[in-house]
Amino acid sequence: MGGSLSDFVTIAAVVGVAVAAIWLVRRVLRRLAHGRQSVRRVLVEDALKHLRHCESTGKPASLEGLSGVLQISRNEAVEVVRRLESLGLVQSADGGLRLTDVGRRDALRIVRVHRLLERYLADRTGVDEVRWHEEADRREHLLSSEQIDRLAAEMGDPRFDPHGSPIPTASGDVGPAPGQSLVELPPGTHAVVVAVEDEPEVVYAQLVAEGLTVGTPLRVLDTGPKRIRVEALGEEHVLAPLLAANVFVRRLAAAPPGPDTWEYLSELAIGRSAKVVDISPVCRGPQRRRLLDLGLVPGTVVRAELASPGGDPTGYLVRGAVIALRRSQARLIRVEPVEKGAA
Amino acid sequence: MGPHDCSRCAGCPVHPLAQEADAGVNRDNVDFVVALAGNPNTGKSTVFNALTGLRQHTGNWPGKTVTRAEGSYEYEGSRYKLVDLPGTYSLMAATTDEEVARNFILFGRPDVTLIVVDASRLERNLNLVLQVLGITDRAVLCLNLIDEARRHGLEIDVARLAEELGIPVVATSARFGRGIDELVRVVHEVATGRVVCRPRQIETRSPVLAGALGKLQPRLEAAFPALPNARWVALRLLDGDRRVSDAIGSGELENLYQEGQADTAERPPDGDGKPTTPGREVVELASALRWDVGPNFHQSVVEAIYTEAVRIADPCVRRTGVRRRFDWDRALDWLFTSRWTGVPIMILMLAVVLWITVAGANYPSQALSDLLVKTIHPELKQGAAAIGLPWWLRGVLVDGMYLATAWVVAVMLPPMAIFFPLFTLLEDFGYLPRVAFNLDSTFRRAGAHGKQALTMCMGFGCNAAGVVATRVIDSPRERLIAILTNNFSLCNGRWPTQILIATIFIGALVPPYLAGLVSVMAVVGVALLGVMFAFVVSWALSRTLLRGEASTFSLELPPYRPPRILQTLYTSLVDRTIFVLWRAVLFALPAGAAIWLVANVQVGGESLAAHFVRLTDPAAVFIGLNGVILLAYVVAIPANEIVIPTVLMLTIATAGTVAGGAGTGVMFETTESSTAAILQAGGWTLLTGVNLMLFSLLHNPCSTTIYTIYKETGSTRWAAVATLLPLGIGVVVCLAVAQIWYLFV
């Protein structure tokens, strides 16, 4: 027959302790394995990435810079460089560090993996935007080359990561640098954001908060040594030059076609029609493709048809079919109201 | 290199025949292969059935969990095989469905591709049509649901449409059989080459597209003159389609179209898949051009397709302004989705379906069990004895395997045969998407998809079928959540247990005139508890194990259409009922053997069952059950239906009393009152009853469901989670209830 309260409590305590013990042991084991195994490999790969970054931005690479970025002591940095040199990936020249051809090839491979992972995280997972870089940093050392290749194939071999940076191909082709920096544009220019630098993370987080993502059109209002004012998404934004320097744009000859107002499908009342202007670049991957396939391309006229009991989702008439979309999706579709009867 | 050696073709991996086999085409005994493509909700399956009648069978595409239906028909002495491709919105291979469809049309090279289109939604459907026409030039357009279009005041100029598209167009109303004869004739004409198509190609106004195509397409055409779809291939290469890129680089694609050309001097005779030089050059050029086209290339292509679609559809579709005064669709939509009537109707509908299933299955189940168990079983026993089988073999085969299977069939078949058709009728009618539409906000808060409501409902019939039904959920994460929580839907097999135990233990607590009502409410309460658990576990999974996985949502609300009753009966009986029943029987056979052995094999003077019960009883009682129940659940893992017969048998076998007139170690069922007596003699209390009801709701899924989960997810890890998670929850809940009970009672 049953037991008393004390029995119950004892059992619960034993079970609780057992679970905690197992969890702790696993944590420790994982740390040990991780620690021993590829700290060296991880450091080597991160070092190559840093050197490649310096090369592409034209900044000189030094031992101090390396130890700072990798967050290791100077002695450890010396170790890493020595290892890189023994592998033939790096050579010390003119007081700085330079990649050899083999080193550059390896560095590009790692950059490729990193950016593919960022693209995967952006398109196919719900991971938050500010964590893509850090998460990709973590995962890039864990995947084999077959896994990477399969990932790339599944995503259709993307050429640009979600920040707009080019993803090197498997054969090391990098393509042209994206656009020019926002600070270089004179007032009055129209442009569209093609890339946003994702390091340092603090700066990137601020740019994300401003809403200046890849694909956003903007107009430069005025520039100055202390700040830069732009108009984007229907609002004015003031950026410090440090922030603006990390935004890369492509100049446009004229303002992109579309209304002056910024309205979204989620605001459309039942029974009213609107014309699709564009789908926000925040809507990515399979979700974006599905919306396009259903006919929500720029210029399509849609009408809000049916409200569900909870208010969300709403049914929209798109090219003759009623498609239900959640508010979180409808909020990403920019529209322009049209007169009734135009549907 | 010498002339082409035909005898080595069959083994070559890049030969068209091998590729066709890979794409799942078998051309034995067939003159022409026709692929059936189209958007979802266009009546494609009605067309399929109209063409093939009952000469069809369903299966899966090789290596994928996508349904494939195949059928055949004859016309003017030629044998036609019809392959039903999954309904897709596009062929750009973004999902498995699209990949399967695209691969079949491109690599399987059907003789004709029959595209079924909804006449009222021509523009949207033309997206797929234009893509198909990019790949193949042997196509026929079936303009289906033409009666619906007329009803909505739409007049389609069929001749003009055929002229614009460059392929034959046949207007049909497949539901009523109109236009089918002409369709078959036209397909035959295209297949035999009597009619030659000149399909319309997508024009590209965008400078980005035009520029890149202008450089790539001519190179492609020069390198592979035999390729009829160079433009489409160029677009796919620029979009980063790996499959197409590999096929070009290795020469596979070109080989597909080189059949019949005797001179293959430039190609290596073995074609072992390594890249050939012209192919590699083209792929490299495409790779370089991809930097120029930018990240929005895919969107530009879709925009170009839709611009073309509008340009084609506009002159062909005319609104006559003649509309029915009463718009059924609007009225029904209001009824089913408004705040006041939507939810009550849903509850009512589900209750009615469940009630019809339970009430309607009663008599057939009784009749089947009378037949299989009461009549045939003793005959088999006598027969087995007559031919001199030893007692243990008789026991294993007749009392074990046959009896378990007979129970499973008798209890499982009738409810499923009623529930599935009812459910499919609702689906056909168009009501089910409205249910998903209504409930999506609730499911979204639990991190799931509105369509999970449908899979949960299906789970009330059978969990294995519910798991298969999750294919309608595109988004991987939401699909997994639906699969892992489907077990909390109280399936048909568990209702008899619930009803019986509720009647014996809970109904006995109240005066007899209330007993029936209270028992029913107890069972309903348990079912609702299951629904609650499904939500809670979904929410928990979306925050822990499945956090950060991809999530997409889209739901089309098709118009209401009268359901096709006969067709529904056939598909739900054959596809769903027989399929699940077959798997269940497969698992029931060994289980039956195990049950008999456990009860009858003696070790050290006691049967194995008695040993097990004795050892586990203390632990079992601790969580409010008993050793017999635990053993019954272990051996009854194949099917929930046999829990009660096994429990009764084991109770008697281990308690030593002989009642109910059954043989030793043989599963049986009796009247309610004798069952109550047996259980009471076996030491069952109200706690045991309540905890059995809870455990029955929350324990691991039956083996059929576990196996189905394994097949659908392709992963042992998720199958294990699906098994252990509910079991763990069940044990914890029973433990909590038991301990609280012991404290107070």
PDB file of N, CA, C and O in Angstrom, chain A residues 8 124-126 149 156-157 159 166-167 173-174 278 287-290 292-293 295 303 305 308-309 312 319-320 322 324 326 329, chain B residues 90 121 123 127 240 242 287 290-291 298-299 306 310 330 337 339 437-438 440-441 444 448 474 548 550 552-555 557 739:
ATOM      1  N   PHE A   8       7.262  10.150   0.413  1.00  0.00           N
ATOM      2  CA  PHE A   8       7.115  10.884  -0.841  1.00  0.00           C
ATOM      3  C   PHE A   8       8.222  11.929  -0.976  1.00  0.00           C
ATOM      4  O   PHE A   8       8.869  12.062  -2.015  1.00  0.00           O
ATOM      5  N   ARG A 124      16.057  30.149 -42.044  1.00  0.00           N
ATOM      6  CA  ARG A 124      15.377  28.910 -41.686  1.00  0.00           C
ATOM      7  C   ARG A 124      15.215  28.674 -40.199  1.00  0.00           C
ATOM      8  O   ARG A 124      14.785  27.607 -39.799  1.00  0.00           O
ATOM      9  N   THR A 125      15.630  29.592 -39.376  1.00  0.00           N
ATOM     10  CA  THR A 125      15.381  29.385 -37.952  1.00  0.00           C
ATOM     11  C   THR A 125      14.764  30.650 -37.393  1.00  0.00           C
ATOM     12  O   THR A 125      14.708  31.689 -38.035  1.00  0.00           O
ATOM     13  N   GLY A 126      14.308  30.559 -36.167  1.00  0.00           N
ATOM     14  CA  GLY A 126      13.717  31.727 -35.541  1.00  0.00           C
ATOM     15  C   GLY A 126      14.713  32.474 -34.669  1.00  0.00           C
ATOM     16  O   GLY A 126      14.321  33.306 -33.862  1.00  0.00           O
ATOM     17  N   ASP A 149      28.247  21.519 -47.306  1.00  0.00           N
ATOM     18  CA  ASP A 149      27.855  21.479 -48.708  1.00  0.00           C
ATOM     19  C   ASP A 149      26.370  21.169 -48.851  1.00  0.00           C
ATOM     20  O   ASP A 149      25.671  21.743 -49.674  1.00  0.00           O
ATOM     21  N   GLY A 156      19.928  26.581 -51.926  1.00  0.00           N
ATOM     22  CA  GLY A 156      20.069  27.121 -53.266  1.00  0.00           C
ATOM     23  C   GLY A 156      21.365  27.902 -53.433  1.00  0.00           C
ATOM     24  O   GLY A 156      21.411  28.897 -54.152  1.00  0.00           O
ATOM     25  N   ASP A 157      22.448  27.470 -52.768  1.00  0.00           N
ATOM     26  CA  ASP A 157      23.759  28.108 -52.912  1.00  0.00           C
ATOM     27  C   ASP A 157      23.666  29.623 -52.857  1.00  0.00           C
ATOM     28  O   ASP A 157      23.982  30.306 -53.844  1.00  0.00           O
ATOM     29  N   ARG A 159      24.313  33.540 -52.453  1.00  0.00           N
ATOM     30  CA  ARG A 159      25.532  34.306 -52.712  1.00  0.00           C
ATOM     31  C   ARG A 159      25.752  35.423 -51.717  1.00  0.00           C
ATOM     32  O   ARG A 159      26.832  35.998 -51.649  1.00  0.00           O
ATOM     33  N   PRO A 166      29.101  39.224 -49.389  1.00  0.00           N
ATOM     34  CA  PRO A 166      29.127  38.103 -50.338  1.00  0.00           C
ATOM     35  C   PRO A 166      29.625  36.831 -49.654  1.00  0.00           C
ATOM     36  O   PRO A 166      30.518  36.863 -48.827  1.00  0.00           O
ATOM     37  N   ILE A 167      29.024  35.705 -50.016  1.00  0.00           N
ATOM     38  CA  ILE A 167      29.452  34.415 -49.506  1.00  0.00           C
ATOM     39  C   ILE A 167      30.414  33.803 -50.526  1.00  0.00           C
ATOM     40  O   ILE A 167      30.023  33.548 -51.657  1.00  0.00           O
ATOM     41  N   ASP A 173      35.681  31.942 -55.035  1.00  0.00           N
ATOM     42  CA  ASP A 173      35.356  33.176 -55.742  1.00  0.00           C
ATOM     43  C   ASP A 173      34.548  34.085 -54.816  1.00  0.00           C
ATOM     44  O   ASP A 173      33.570  33.663 -54.233  1.00  0.00           O
ATOM     45  N   VAL A 174      34.968  35.336 -54.691  1.00  0.00           N
ATOM     46  CA  VAL A 174      34.304  36.201 -53.724  1.00  0.00           C
ATOM     47  C   VAL A 174      33.381  37.242 -54.353  1.00  0.00           C
ATOM     48  O   VAL A 174      32.458  37.709 -53.743  1.00  0.00           O
ATOM     49  N   ASP A 278       5.761  46.243 -51.655  1.00  0.00           N
ATOM     50  CA  ASP A 278       6.879  45.308 -51.550  1.00  0.00           C
ATOM     51  C   ASP A 278       6.752  44.500 -50.268  1.00  0.00           C
ATOM     52  O   ASP A 278       6.008  44.875 -49.357  1.00  0.00           O
ATOM     53  N   GLN A 287       9.403  31.369 -46.159  1.00  0.00           N
ATOM     54  CA  GLN A 287       8.204  32.180 -45.941  1.00  0.00           C
ATOM     55  C   GLN A 287       8.036  33.190 -47.061  1.00  0.00           C
ATOM     56  O   GLN A 287       6.944  33.350 -47.608  1.00  0.00           O
ATOM     57  N   ARG A 288       9.114  33.873 -47.414  1.00  0.00           N
ATOM     58  CA  ARG A 288       9.036  34.868 -48.474  1.00  0.00           C
ATOM     59  C   ARG A 288       8.666  34.217 -49.801  1.00  0.00           C
ATOM     60  O   ARG A 288       7.841  34.709 -50.553  1.00  0.00           O
ATOM     61  N   ARG A 289       9.298  33.084 -50.081  1.00  0.00           N
ATOM     62  CA  ARG A 289       9.010  32.389 -51.338  1.00  0.00           C
ATOM     63  C   ARG A 289       7.555  32.002 -51.438  1.00  0.00           C
ATOM     64  O   ARG A 289       6.929  32.115 -52.484  1.00  0.00           O
ATOM     65  N   ARG A 290       7.017  31.527 -50.317  1.00  0.00           N
ATOM     66  CA  ARG A 290       5.619  31.101 -50.361  1.00  0.00           C
ATOM     67  C   ARG A 290       4.721  32.297 -50.643  1.00  0.00           C
ATOM     68  O   ARG A 290       3.792  32.212 -51.450  1.00  0.00           O
ATOM     69  N   LEU A 292       5.453  34.996 -52.291  1.00  0.00           N
ATOM     70  CA  LEU A 292       5.616  35.353 -53.694  1.00  0.00           C
ATOM     71  C   LEU A 292       4.874  34.367 -54.593  1.00  0.00           C
ATOM     72  O   LEU A 292       4.192  34.750 -55.539  1.00  0.00           O
ATOM     73  N   ASP A 293       5.014  33.074 -54.284  1.00  0.00           N
ATOM     74  CA  ASP A 293       4.347  32.072 -55.112  1.00  0.00           C
ATOM     75  C   ASP A 293       2.839  32.227 -55.104  1.00  0.00           C
ATOM     76  O   ASP A 293       2.169  31.925 -56.085  1.00  0.00           O
ATOM     77  N   GLY A 295       1.335  34.878 -55.143  1.00  0.00           N
ATOM     78  CA  GLY A 295       0.962  36.008 -55.967  1.00  0.00           C
ATOM     79  C   GLY A 295       1.112  37.361 -55.297  1.00  0.00           C
ATOM     80  O   GLY A 295       0.655  38.360 -55.831  1.00  0.00           O
ATOM     81  N   ARG A 303      -7.426  42.283 -51.160  1.00  0.00           N
ATOM     82  CA  ARG A 303      -8.534  42.825 -50.372  1.00  0.00           C
ATOM     83  C   ARG A 303      -8.657  42.011 -49.097  1.00  0.00           C
ATOM     84  O   ARG A 303      -8.575  40.781 -49.129  1.00  0.00           O
ATOM     85  N   GLU A 305     -10.610  40.132 -46.607  1.00  0.00           N
ATOM     86  CA  GLU A 305     -11.914  39.515 -46.770  1.00  0.00           C
ATOM     87  C   GLU A 305     -12.549  39.033 -45.481  1.00  0.00           C
ATOM     88  O   GLU A 305     -13.726  39.216 -45.249  1.00  0.00           O
ATOM     89  N   SER A 308     -10.970  36.263 -38.458  1.00  0.00           N
ATOM     90  CA  SER A 308     -11.229  35.078 -37.634  1.00  0.00           C
ATOM     91  C   SER A 308     -11.717  35.530 -36.260  1.00  0.00           C
ATOM     92  O   SER A 308     -11.565  36.685 -35.905  1.00  0.00           O
ATOM     93  N   PRO A 309     -12.302  34.633 -35.500  1.00  0.00           N
ATOM     94  CA  PRO A 309     -12.872  35.023 -34.217  1.00  0.00           C
ATOM     95  C   PRO A 309     -11.876  35.757 -33.318  1.00  0.00           C
ATOM     96  O   PRO A 309     -12.224  36.698 -32.629  1.00  0.00           O
ATOM     97  N   ASP A 312      -6.916  37.326 -35.521  1.00  0.00           N
ATOM     98  CA  ASP A 312      -5.641  36.968 -36.149  1.00  0.00           C
ATOM     99  C   ASP A 312      -5.692  35.480 -36.349  1.00  0.00           C
ATOM    100  O   ASP A 312      -5.914  34.773 -35.385  1.00  0.00           O
ATOM    101  N   ARG A 319      -5.485  37.441 -55.910  1.00  0.00           N
ATOM    102  CA  ARG A 319      -5.629  36.838 -57.241  1.00  0.00           C
ATOM    103  C   ARG A 319      -6.692  35.743 -57.261  1.00  0.00           C
ATOM    104  O   ARG A 319      -6.483  34.654 -57.782  1.00  0.00           O
ATOM    105  N   GLY A 320      -7.802  36.043 -56.660  1.00  0.00           N
ATOM    106  CA  GLY A 320      -8.929  35.125 -56.750  1.00  0.00           C
ATOM    107  C   GLY A 320      -9.002  34.092 -55.644  1.00  0.00           C
ATOM    108  O   GLY A 320     -10.009  33.411 -55.503  1.00  0.00           O
ATOM    109  N   VAL A 322      -8.543  33.008 -51.430  1.00  0.00           N
ATOM    110  CA  VAL A 322      -8.495  33.583 -50.091  1.00  0.00           C
ATOM    111  C   VAL A 322      -7.336  32.942 -49.333  1.00  0.00           C
ATOM    112  O   VAL A 322      -7.320  31.736 -49.111  1.00  0.00           O
ATOM    113  N   ALA A 324      -5.040  33.012 -45.861  1.00  0.00           N
ATOM    114  CA  ALA A 324      -5.012  33.494 -44.487  1.00  0.00           C
ATOM    115  C   ALA A 324      -3.581  33.800 -44.091  1.00  0.00           C
ATOM    116  O   ALA A 324      -2.685  32.989 -44.293  1.00  0.00           O
ATOM    117  N   ARG A 326      -1.102  35.569 -40.840  1.00  0.00           N
ATOM    118  CA  ARG A 326      -1.067  36.067 -39.483  1.00  0.00           C
ATOM    119  C   ARG A 326      -0.682  37.537 -39.482  1.00  0.00           C
ATOM    120  O   ARG A 326      -0.038  38.027 -40.420  1.00  0.00           O
ATOM    121  N   GLN A 329       2.874  38.348 -40.199  1.00  0.00           N
ATOM    122  CA  GLN A 329       3.299  38.343 -41.599  1.00  0.00           C
ATOM    123  C   GLN A 329       2.755  39.556 -42.340  1.00  0.00           C
ATOM    124  O   GLN A 329       3.463  40.170 -43.133  1.00  0.00           O
TER     125      GLN A 329
ATOM    126  N   SER B  90       4.420  26.043 -57.105  1.00  0.00           N
ATOM    127  CA  SER B  90       5.560  26.457 -57.925  1.00  0.00           C
ATOM    128  C   SER B  90       6.449  25.245 -58.139  1.00  0.00           C
ATOM    129  O   SER B  90       6.243  24.194 -57.543  1.00  0.00           O
ATOM    130  N   ARG B 121      -9.419  30.919 -60.886  1.00  0.00           N
ATOM    131  CA  ARG B 121      -8.191  31.499 -60.346  1.00  0.00           C
ATOM    132  C   ARG B 121      -7.075  31.401 -61.356  1.00  0.00           C
ATOM    133  O   ARG B 121      -5.941  31.036 -61.033  1.00  0.00           O
ATOM    134  N   GLU B 123      -5.117  33.416 -63.101  1.00  0.00           N
ATOM    135  CA  GLU B 123      -3.850  34.144 -62.952  1.00  0.00           C
ATOM    136  C   GLU B 123      -2.900  33.428 -62.014  1.00  0.00           C
ATOM    137  O   GLU B 123      -1.731  33.214 -62.332  1.00  0.00           O
ATOM    138  N   ASN B 127       1.061  30.748 -62.783  1.00  0.00           N
ATOM    139  CA  ASN B 127       2.423  30.717 -62.232  1.00  0.00           C
ATOM    140  C   ASN B 127       3.021  29.329 -62.460  1.00  0.00           C
ATOM    141  O   ASN B 127       4.098  29.174 -63.034  1.00  0.00           O
ATOM    142  N   GLY B 240      20.707  29.379 -58.544  1.00  0.00           N
ATOM    143  CA  GLY B 240      21.479  28.555 -57.623  1.00  0.00           C
ATOM    144  C   GLY B 240      20.901  27.171 -57.403  1.00  0.00           C
ATOM    145  O   GLY B 240      21.133  26.565 -56.367  1.00  0.00           O
ATOM    146  N   ARG B 242      21.037  23.624 -57.290  1.00  0.00           N
ATOM    147  CA  ARG B 242      22.169  22.714 -57.306  1.00  0.00           C
ATOM    148  C   ARG B 242      21.915  21.486 -58.156  1.00  0.00           C
ATOM    149  O   ARG B 242      22.772  21.016 -58.882  1.00  0.00           O
ATOM    150  N   SER B 287      27.900  30.851 -62.511  1.00  0.00           N
ATOM    151  CA  SER B 287      28.365  31.203 -61.181  1.00  0.00           C
ATOM    152  C   SER B 287      28.861  32.641 -61.125  1.00  0.00           C
ATOM    153  O   SER B 287      28.576  33.380 -60.191  1.00  0.00           O
ATOM    154  N   ARG B 290      26.027  35.167 -61.236  1.00  0.00           N
ATOM    155  CA  ARG B 290      25.184  35.251 -60.051  1.00  0.00           C
ATOM    156  C   ARG B 290      25.564  36.432 -59.176  1.00  0.00           C
ATOM    157  O   ARG B 290      24.727  36.958 -58.438  1.00  0.00           O
ATOM    158  N   TRP B 291      26.800  36.873 -59.246  1.00  0.00           N
ATOM    159  CA  TRP B 291      27.160  38.072 -58.473  1.00  0.00           C
ATOM    160  C   TRP B 291      26.440  39.285 -59.037  1.00  0.00           C
ATOM    161  O   TRP B 291      26.069  40.200 -58.303  1.00  0.00           O
ATOM    162  N   HIS B 298      15.485  35.781 -57.269  1.00  0.00           N
ATOM    163  CA  HIS B 298      14.311  34.905 -57.241  1.00  0.00           C
ATOM    164  C   HIS B 298      13.031  35.722 -57.356  1.00  0.00           C
ATOM    165  O   HIS B 298      12.111  35.385 -58.094  1.00  0.00           O
ATOM    166  N   GLN B 299      12.975  36.817 -56.618  1.00  0.00           N
ATOM    167  CA  GLN B 299      11.773  37.645 -56.677  1.00  0.00           C
ATOM    168  C   GLN B 299      11.567  38.204 -58.071  1.00  0.00           C
ATOM    169  O   GLN B 299      10.438  38.271 -58.563  1.00  0.00           O
ATOM    170  N   TYR B 306       4.517  36.496 -63.043  1.00  0.00           N
ATOM    171  CA  TYR B 306       3.178  37.024 -62.809  1.00  0.00           C
ATOM    172  C   TYR B 306       2.799  38.115 -63.799  1.00  0.00           C
ATOM    173  O   TYR B 306       1.636  38.221 -64.191  1.00  0.00           O
ATOM    174  N   VAL B 310      -0.590  37.790 -65.983  1.00  0.00           N
ATOM    175  CA  VAL B 310      -1.639  38.797 -66.131  1.00  0.00           C
ATOM    176  C   VAL B 310      -1.842  39.123 -67.597  1.00  0.00           C
ATOM    177  O   VAL B 310      -2.966  39.229 -68.089  1.00  0.00           O
ATOM    178  N   ARG B 330     -19.851  33.298 -49.187  1.00  0.00           N
ATOM    179  CA  ARG B 330     -19.793  34.360 -48.182  1.00  0.00           C
ATOM    180  C   ARG B 330     -20.596  33.985 -46.940  1.00  0.00           C
ATOM    181  O   ARG B 330     -20.142  34.146 -45.809  1.00  0.00           O
ATOM    182  N   THR B 337     -16.960  31.301 -39.322  1.00  0.00           N
ATOM    183  CA  THR B 337     -15.814  31.988 -38.723  1.00  0.00           C
ATOM    184  C   THR B 337     -16.182  33.195 -37.875  1.00  0.00           C
ATOM    185  O   THR B 337     -15.314  33.859 -37.358  1.00  0.00           O
ATOM    186  N   ARG B 339     -17.505  35.424 -34.708  1.00  0.00           N
ATOM    187  CA  ARG B 339     -17.183  35.267 -33.299  1.00  0.00           C
ATOM    188  C   ARG B 339     -18.242  34.459 -32.554  1.00  0.00           C
ATOM    189  O   ARG B 339     -17.927  33.678 -31.658  1.00  0.00           O
ATOM    190  N   PHE B 437      -8.266  28.018 -39.402  1.00  0.00           N
ATOM    191  CA  PHE B 437      -8.317  29.481 -39.425  1.00  0.00           C
ATOM    192  C   PHE B 437      -8.818  30.012 -38.076  1.00  0.00           C
ATOM    193  O   PHE B 437      -8.266  30.957 -37.511  1.00  0.00           O
ATOM    194  N   ASN B 438      -9.874  29.398 -37.543  1.00  0.00           N
ATOM    195  CA  ASN B 438     -10.442  29.861 -36.284  1.00  0.00           C
ATOM    196  C   ASN B 438      -9.494  29.639 -35.127  1.00  0.00           C
ATOM    197  O   ASN B 438      -9.417  30.458 -34.222  1.00  0.00           O
ATOM    198  N   ASP B 440      -6.180  29.139 -35.111  1.00  0.00           N
ATOM    199  CA  ASP B 440      -4.751  29.423 -35.242  1.00  0.00           C
ATOM    200  C   ASP B 440      -4.224  30.321 -34.135  1.00  0.00           C
ATOM    201  O   ASP B 440      -3.109  30.126 -33.662  1.00  0.00           O
ATOM    202  N   SER B 441      -5.001  31.320 -33.713  1.00  0.00           N
ATOM    203  CA  SER B 441      -4.441  32.235 -32.714  1.00  0.00           C
ATOM    204  C   SER B 441      -4.168  31.492 -31.404  1.00  0.00           C
ATOM    205  O   SER B 441      -3.164  31.745 -30.743  1.00  0.00           O
ATOM    206  N   ARG B 444      -1.091  29.418 -32.027  1.00  0.00           N
ATOM    207  CA  ARG B 444       0.106  30.235 -32.174  1.00  0.00           C
ATOM    208  C   ARG B 444       0.687  30.567 -30.818  1.00  0.00           C
ATOM    209  O   ARG B 444       1.884  30.586 -30.608  1.00  0.00           O
ATOM    210  N   ALA B 448       2.422  26.669 -31.938  1.00  0.00           N
ATOM    211  CA  ALA B 448       2.092  25.679 -32.960  1.00  0.00           C
ATOM    212  C   ALA B 448       1.314  26.327 -34.101  1.00  0.00           C
ATOM    213  O   ALA B 448       1.191  27.532 -34.186  1.00  0.00           O
ATOM    214  N   ASP B 474       3.330  22.633 -43.509  1.00  0.00           N
ATOM    215  CA  ASP B 474       4.599  22.790 -44.227  1.00  0.00           C
ATOM    216  C   ASP B 474       5.769  23.053 -43.298  1.00  0.00           C
ATOM    217  O   ASP B 474       6.867  22.616 -43.531  1.00  0.00           O
ATOM    218  N   GLY B 548      13.825  27.894 -31.820  1.00  0.00           N
ATOM    219  CA  GLY B 548      14.768  28.340 -32.821  1.00  0.00           C
ATOM    220  C   GLY B 548      14.712  27.583 -34.124  1.00  0.00           C
ATOM    221  O   GLY B 548      15.538  27.795 -34.986  1.00  0.00           O
ATOM    222  N   ALA B 550      12.779  26.564 -37.764  1.00  0.00           N
ATOM    223  CA  ALA B 550      12.070  27.405 -38.729  1.00  0.00           C
ATOM    224  C   ALA B 550      10.562  27.358 -38.526  1.00  0.00           C
ATOM    225  O   ALA B 550      10.016  26.375 -38.065  1.00  0.00           O
ATOM    226  N   THR B 552       7.006  28.713 -40.618  1.00  0.00           N
ATOM    227  CA  THR B 552       6.329  29.452 -41.678  1.00  0.00           C
ATOM    228  C   THR B 552       4.834  29.225 -41.529  1.00  0.00           C
ATOM    229  O   THR B 552       4.400  28.284 -40.890  1.00  0.00           O
ATOM    230  N   PHE B 553       4.067  30.108 -42.108  1.00  0.00           N
ATOM    231  CA  PHE B 553       2.620  29.944 -42.025  1.00  0.00           C
ATOM    232  C   PHE B 553       1.987  30.368 -43.327  1.00  0.00           C
ATOM    233  O   PHE B 553       2.290  31.413 -43.868  1.00  0.00           O
ATOM    234  N   SER B 554       1.113  29.543 -43.873  1.00  0.00           N
ATOM    235  CA  SER B 554       0.225  30.018 -44.913  1.00  0.00           C
ATOM    236  C   SER B 554      -0.936  29.045 -44.954  1.00  0.00           C
ATOM    237  O   SER B 554      -0.783  27.863 -44.677  1.00  0.00           O
ATOM    238  N   LEU B 555      -2.091  29.538 -45.252  1.00  0.00           N
ATOM    239  CA  LEU B 555      -3.287  28.716 -45.218  1.00  0.00           C
ATOM    240  C   LEU B 555      -4.218  29.216 -46.297  1.00  0.00           C
ATOM    241  O   LEU B 555      -4.625  30.370 -46.288  1.00  0.00           O
ATOM    242  N   LEU B 557      -7.843  29.179 -48.017  1.00  0.00           N
ATOM    243  CA  LEU B 557      -9.230  28.828 -47.703  1.00  0.00           C
ATOM    244  C   LEU B 557      -9.961  28.584 -49.015  1.00  0.00           C
ATOM    245  O   LEU B 557     -10.402  29.536 -49.659  1.00  0.00           O
ATOM    246  N   GLN B 739      -0.064   9.819  -4.677  1.00  0.00           N
ATOM    247  CA  GLN B 739       0.484  10.265  -3.399  1.00  0.00           C
ATOM    248  C   GLN B 739      -0.450  11.235  -2.708  1.00  0.00           C
ATOM    249  O   GLN B 739      -0.624  11.179  -1.488  1.00  0.00           O
TER     250      GLN B 739
END
